Amino acid sequence: MPKFSDASLAKVKEIIARYPEGRHKSALLPVLHMAQAEFGGWLSTETMDYVASVIGIQPIEVYEVASFYTMFELQPTGQYVLQVCHTGPCCLVGADKIIAHLESKLGIKVGDTTSDGLFTLKTVECLASCGTAPVMQLGRRYVENLTEAKLDEMIESIRGNKS
Amino acid sequence: MSRKILLEHADVPGIDTFPIYRQHGGYDSVEKAVKMDPMAIVEEVKTSGLRGRGGAGFSTGIKWSFLDRKSNNPRYLVCNADEGEPGTFKDRYFMEKLPHLLVEGLIVSSFALGTHTAYVYVRGEFFWIIEALEVAIAEAKAAGFLGKNILGSGFDLEIYVHPGAGAYICGEESALLESLEGKKGYPRIKPPFPAISGLFGCPTVINNVETIAAVPWIIVNGGPAYAAIGIGRSTGTKLISASGNIKKPGVYEIDMGITVEEFVMSDEFCGGLLEGRTLKAIIAGGSSVPILPAHLAFKTAAGEPRLMTYESLFDGGFASGTMMGSGGFIVLDNTACIVRNTWNFSRFYHHESCGQCSPCREGTGWLEKVLHRLEHGEGKMHDIDLLVSISKKIEGHTICALGDAAAWPVVSAVLHFREEFESHVKNRGCL
Amino acid sequence: MKLIIDGIEIEVEPGTTLLEASRRIDPKTAPPAMCYYTGLKDSGGKCRTCLVKIAQSSPNNPRPAVRLVPACRTLAEDGMIVQNNTSQEVLDARKDVVELLLINHPLDCPICDQAGECDLQDLAFKHGVSTTNYEEERRRYPVQDIGPLIKLHMNRCILCFRCVYVADQLTDGRCHGVLNRGDASEISTYIEKAVDNDFSGNMIDVCPVGALTDKTYRFKNRVWFSRPVLAHRECDKCCGQTVVWLKGNEVIRVTARKNEVAEVISFICNTCRFEKKSLADWEVEGPAHVSRESVISQNHYERNTIIPSLGSSDV
Ligand SMILES: Cc1cc2nc3c(=O)[nH]c(=O)nc-3n(C[C@H](O)[C@H](O)[C@H](O)COP(=O)(O)O)c2cc1C
Ligand code: SF4
Ligand code: SF4
Ligand code: SF4
Ligand code: FES
């Protein structure tokens, strides 16, 4: 059974207090973000049930929301999730090629995780970074103006740190 | 040199910190506003001619005057920072550079509207912006510009940042409110409009980041000064996100009324096309607006120079015009494939449909499948008209404008680039 | 206040929807409603089959507009002029919406449990939608048991959300809902969980299609071969007033009573619905009148099968 640290529980309380009395459900998105970060990068049924109990809503309300929003992972992912934008403006300047390159470099298809569990490759819709395209989200930041060389270097350095 | 209202201090080192921001005149508008009659601020915004920068271009002053002030419920101001329209990245750029200007705008707007709580709904992917805004809010609070009894005026205000979690539809204002209430981002059926029954069922004003950020300048310099910039009903300056096949992609603040040609070709803005390329099309207001072929980009159907204004971009309606939208300006040159781009956008709308109403839920998927076939060489001639017919089944029949937004780019692409679609059928894909 | 619908003037109280007003003029000509349900708060607005045209807003409306609106969620205004069946635009829009509702729908009326009492089947029949240009593969889901009493055929679901509102408003603690989004939306409990609550069975009655079915329904025959009777019993949970469906003297199922627009008049409990399967449990009042002008009475469901124009093996 997952359980937030005391500091996180205090944070949850502070978040709930941002909304009027009786509107604690408003805290759901921010608390799910916290839960995903704290409990292994994805939302298991146990995690979602726990979030439901912490906020005081029905589990189905959490499942509905978690499955609606794309940032919530309902399956375990690799340690690094590469989320490459594949919407129009990025594709005008080479996002398709970047994705193909990543597939061959990592030896996986979009949606899959490498066998060493290091990388998951995903495509996402417009990240609001069309002026510095191609772009991907990596954890809590963006990597912009992607080139094959830049990605190779990044992947090698992550692999290097692990071995 | 173009005039800068929003971005004047964008490149000052440290402008994202309170002391430096304050040194450059930051929060002056709050000092002025709290001594004014709130309704006078609303009037000033009306006079300025400011129109919503989120996409629809509705008069901000009029929207504010619709707010139900007689209700016994609390009122709310909600800032739409969910920026998700493909081709649009100005709010992100702005908040990275000038978080305090947004906070300042929120304070003045809240004072005008009599709201004591404001929420900023920021798209969830922008982790660093959420943090920066929270820091800016804390700094402003520490300096007495937020919290209880702001500058001794008796006015109280709290601002909270609320993260989204990956759903373009939450940019639609009523879906945003649902999301802020911890639900799926299902747009609401209107009426009632948010001004009467919005967040938590209370009267609510929702404005885009850029709209709110324009308010401090209007209060300091006066509505007429703002209205003096621009042409006709397109007043003030506008942030344009420029992307695609141009030399200098980026965010530019333009005076409303410069020509499209100047915007695309001059070194001050997009810097023109890449060497050896020719212009094929522009998408002037984000992926949701009709695409314009090169011959209608710089000139209207009547041969007049096309201007960067709401009216001039729309000139000719959907037959030969487009819309200002969110100001997401995408340039396509001769290397771009219209069919591929249209398929790409239709995949986007299919992916982002909330699924609540049947025409959009079913129609967006159908559009994508037909376009996928055409792009991948499996299309038939009758598929081209089928695209238009599916679009017509969606358009005007849905709960929210996402349905229309899915239809317009397809209809306009077929209207202006039919030969490209036909050649995809004949040649079994791109040449 | 007064408004005009298809040339007929009607007086209604403030707060009346255009759908209610039309139904008051004549339930038979009123707009079809696949998602709205009178007894369920917040229902409606989603399927878009009830679109009507506001030809003229009320003179008092600050935001007047000529446009299509969902009749079920639009309030009547004084002086409004509305077009329902007299507007070609409305009829075309309705036909479009019906077609879209059907493109991913299985084509199995002849073998569907709901055939003969299906709102979608009636709707398609009435609006003459019998073909579509849709050539793509249809969405498919496995049939699921949501508990021992109810079966879910997600393939047939039109996402009207009525069952969700029933669970929200009639039961204590909803445990099924709409997961995912867009055309991946699906009714589910997420984890395999039994929907079990005293009033959960009403989800079956409000479902306009054959997506939620009664697992205790002993249908060895199609619905039109059974004989519905009005019946009641003393019940401490609900009104106890039902329709009992008989084959000979065998109770093959129990449902709530419905009015002329096929809406439940009074919701019934699961005991009455699922457990009282002997004629001795019931006091029979007399034959139930099947009022809907549907294939139940007409018995021509076969003609009403939706056929794709460009051959599909998907039957
Ligand atoms: C599908 C859809 C997506 C939208 N996305 C955004 C968005 O990301 N940001 C935004 O400010 N407005 C967006 N809008 C417009 C909002 O609904 C709303 O009009 C706007 O936030 C109002 O603010 P404004 O008057 O200041 O423009 C969107 C509208 C639709 C229909
Ligand atoms: S138009 Fe699309 S996005 Fe808007 S409510 Fe309907 S299904 Fe949802
Ligand atoms: S239209 Fe009705 S009867 Fe026919 S398959 Fe669908 S749910 Fe069953
Ligand atoms: S299962 Fe039936 S009642 Fe529930 S949403 Fe689907 S069609 Fe509607
Ligand atoms: S009944 Fe009105 S939209 Fe479904």
Tab-separated table of N, CA, C and O and ligand atoms in Angstrom, chain A residues 68, chain B residues 168-169 172 175 185-189 349 352-362 364 394 397-404, chain C residues 45-46 48 182, ligand 2:
chain	number	residue	atom	x	y	z
A	68	PHE	N	-8.147	9.916	-18.453
A	68	PHE	CA	-8.501	10.978	-19.404
A	68	PHE	C	-7.278	11.793	-19.807
A	68	PHE	O	-7.127	12.198	-20.957
B	168	TYR	N	-5.589	18.928	-24.428
B	168	TYR	CA	-5.788	20.182	-25.162
B	168	TYR	C	-7.171	20.764	-24.883
B	168	TYR	O	-7.328	21.978	-24.771
B	169	ILE	N	-8.155	19.890	-24.724
B	169	ILE	CA	-9.525	20.373	-24.569
B	169	ILE	C	-9.672	21.239	-23.322
B	169	ILE	O	-10.567	22.075	-23.241
B	172	GLU	N	-10.309	24.906	-23.616
B	172	GLU	CA	-11.672	25.409	-23.809
B	172	GLU	C	-12.169	25.794	-22.429
B	172	GLU	O	-12.068	25.018	-21.477
B	175	ALA	N	-14.321	23.470	-20.170
B	175	ALA	CA	-13.602	22.234	-19.847
B	175	ALA	C	-12.534	22.546	-18.804
B	175	ALA	O	-12.275	21.756	-17.889
B	185	GLY	N	-11.924	16.737	-18.435
B	185	GLY	CA	-12.108	18.008	-19.137
B	185	GLY	C	-13.236	17.937	-20.152
B	185	GLY	O	-12.998	18.000	-21.351
B	186	TYR	N	-14.447	17.833	-19.673
B	186	TYR	CA	-15.610	17.830	-20.551
B	186	TYR	C	-16.169	19.247	-20.646
B	186	TYR	O	-16.617	19.792	-19.635
B	187	PRO	N	-16.181	19.857	-21.832
B	187	PRO	CA	-16.804	21.174	-21.957
B	187	PRO	C	-18.246	21.139	-21.469
B	187	PRO	O	-18.933	20.120	-21.596
B	188	ARG	N	-18.665	22.256	-20.902
B	188	ARG	CA	-20.039	22.328	-20.412
B	188	ARG	C	-20.973	22.789	-21.513
B	188	ARG	O	-20.547	23.435	-22.472
B	189	ILE	N	-22.232	22.475	-21.311
B	189	ILE	CA	-23.236	22.924	-22.256
B	189	ILE	C	-23.634	24.347	-21.856
B	189	ILE	O	-23.992	24.594	-20.708
B	349	TYR	N	-6.779	16.378	-33.543
B	349	TYR	CA	-8.137	16.601	-33.037
B	349	TYR	C	-8.801	15.290	-32.620
B	349	TYR	O	-9.550	15.243	-31.648
B	352	GLU	N	-7.475	14.527	-29.284
B	352	GLU	CA	-7.838	15.470	-28.235
B	352	GLU	C	-9.346	15.604	-28.000
B	352	GLU	O	-9.760	16.265	-27.061
B	353	SER	N	-10.156	15.017	-28.867
B	353	SER	CA	-11.612	15.071	-28.639
B	353	SER	C	-11.913	14.464	-27.276
B	353	SER	O	-11.414	13.398	-26.940
B	354	CYS	N	-12.743	15.142	-26.507
B	354	CYS	CA	-13.034	14.607	-25.172
B	354	CYS	C	-13.960	13.404	-25.257
B	354	CYS	O	-14.006	12.589	-24.343
B	355	GLY	N	-14.703	13.289	-26.352
B	355	GLY	CA	-15.551	12.111	-26.530
B	355	GLY	C	-16.948	12.254	-25.961
B	355	GLY	O	-17.715	11.304	-25.932
B	356	GLN	N	-17.268	13.454	-25.522
B	356	GLN	CA	-18.542	13.638	-24.860
B	356	GLN	C	-19.710	13.677	-25.845
B	356	GLN	O	-20.768	13.145	-25.576
B	357	CYS	N	-19.531	14.345	-26.972
B	357	CYS	CA	-20.663	14.437	-27.897
B	357	CYS	C	-20.398	13.636	-29.159
B	357	CYS	O	-19.276	13.556	-29.641
B	358	SER	N	-21.445	13.032	-29.687
B	358	SER	CA	-21.237	12.028	-30.723
B	358	SER	C	-20.650	12.551	-32.034
B	358	SER	O	-19.801	11.873	-32.601
B	359	PRO	N	-21.042	13.725	-32.539
B	359	PRO	CA	-20.473	14.104	-33.839
B	359	PRO	C	-18.948	14.226	-33.805
B	359	PRO	O	-18.267	13.767	-34.717
B	360	CYS	N	-18.434	14.823	-32.741
B	360	CYS	CA	-16.988	15.016	-32.660
B	360	CYS	C	-16.296	13.707	-32.309
B	360	CYS	O	-15.282	13.342	-32.902
B	361	ARG	N	-16.838	12.969	-31.361
B	361	ARG	CA	-16.208	11.714	-30.952
B	361	ARG	C	-16.058	10.768	-32.131
B	361	ARG	O	-14.998	10.183	-32.344
B	362	GLU	N	-17.128	10.640	-32.920
B	362	GLU	CA	-17.084	9.688	-34.030
B	362	GLU	C	-16.486	10.315	-35.284
B	362	GLU	O	-15.746	9.670	-36.010
B	364	THR	N	-14.265	12.874	-35.736
B	364	THR	CA	-12.829	13.178	-35.797
B	364	THR	C	-12.026	11.925	-36.130
B	364	THR	O	-11.033	12.000	-36.856
B	394	ILE	N	-19.937	17.261	-38.722
B	394	ILE	CA	-19.457	17.636	-37.387
B	394	ILE	C	-19.753	19.101	-37.096
B	394	ILE	O	-20.313	19.459	-36.058
B	397	HIS	N	-22.541	21.103	-34.996
B	397	HIS	CA	-23.412	20.132	-34.341
B	397	HIS	C	-22.910	19.728	-32.959
B	397	HIS	O	-23.477	18.842	-32.337
B	398	THR	N	-21.822	20.334	-32.497
B	398	THR	CA	-21.151	19.810	-31.307
B	398	THR	C	-21.349	20.709	-30.084
B	398	THR	O	-21.864	21.820	-30.185
B	399	ILE	N	-20.890	20.203	-28.951
B	399	ILE	CA	-21.002	20.977	-27.712
B	399	ILE	C	-20.028	22.142	-27.727
B	399	ILE	O	-20.371	23.258	-27.363
B	400	CYS	N	-18.800	21.881	-28.124
B	400	CYS	CA	-17.814	22.961	-28.076
B	400	CYS	C	-17.178	23.154	-29.436
B	400	CYS	O	-17.432	22.407	-30.373
B	401	ALA	N	-16.308	24.150	-29.522
B	401	ALA	CA	-15.734	24.533	-30.808
B	401	ALA	C	-14.646	23.587	-31.288
B	401	ALA	O	-14.129	23.750	-32.384
B	402	LEU	N	-14.288	22.577	-30.500
B	402	LEU	CA	-13.278	21.647	-31.000
B	402	LEU	C	-13.791	20.938	-32.251
B	402	LEU	O	-13.028	20.651	-33.168
B	403	GLY	N	-15.076	20.681	-32.282
B	403	GLY	CA	-15.640	20.042	-33.463
B	403	GLY	C	-15.423	20.893	-34.706
B	403	GLY	O	-14.975	20.395	-35.745
B	404	ASP	N	-15.693	22.183	-34.598
B	404	ASP	CA	-15.470	23.095	-35.728
B	404	ASP	C	-13.987	23.166	-36.065
B	404	ASP	O	-13.593	23.200	-37.228
C	45	GLY	N	-27.652	16.783	-23.790
C	45	GLY	CA	-26.675	17.649	-24.437
C	45	GLY	C	-25.566	16.920	-25.173
C	45	GLY	O	-24.780	17.549	-25.864
C	46	LYS	N	-25.490	15.622	-25.017
C	46	LYS	CA	-24.322	14.911	-25.534
C	46	LYS	C	-24.530	14.212	-26.880
C	46	LYS	O	-23.658	14.229	-27.725
C	48	ARG	N	-26.693	14.782	-29.320
C	48	ARG	CA	-26.987	15.764	-30.366
C	48	ARG	C	-28.079	15.325	-31.339
C	48	ARG	O	-28.200	15.906	-32.417
C	182	GLY	N	-12.280	10.642	-25.883
C	182	GLY	CA	-12.495	10.580	-27.321
C	182	GLY	C	-13.189	9.283	-27.686
C	182	GLY	O	-14.013	8.774	-26.927
D	2	SF4	S1	-16.991	18.925	-29.612
D	2	SF4	FE1	-15.511	17.297	-29.151
D	2	SF4	S2	-14.224	18.152	-27.559
D	2	SF4	FE2	-16.091	19.427	-27.648
D	2	SF4	S3	-17.491	18.521	-26.175
D	2	SF4	FE3	-17.916	17.506	-28.100
D	2	SF4	S4	-16.614	15.675	-28.074
D	2	SF4	FE4	-15.846	17.033	-26.512
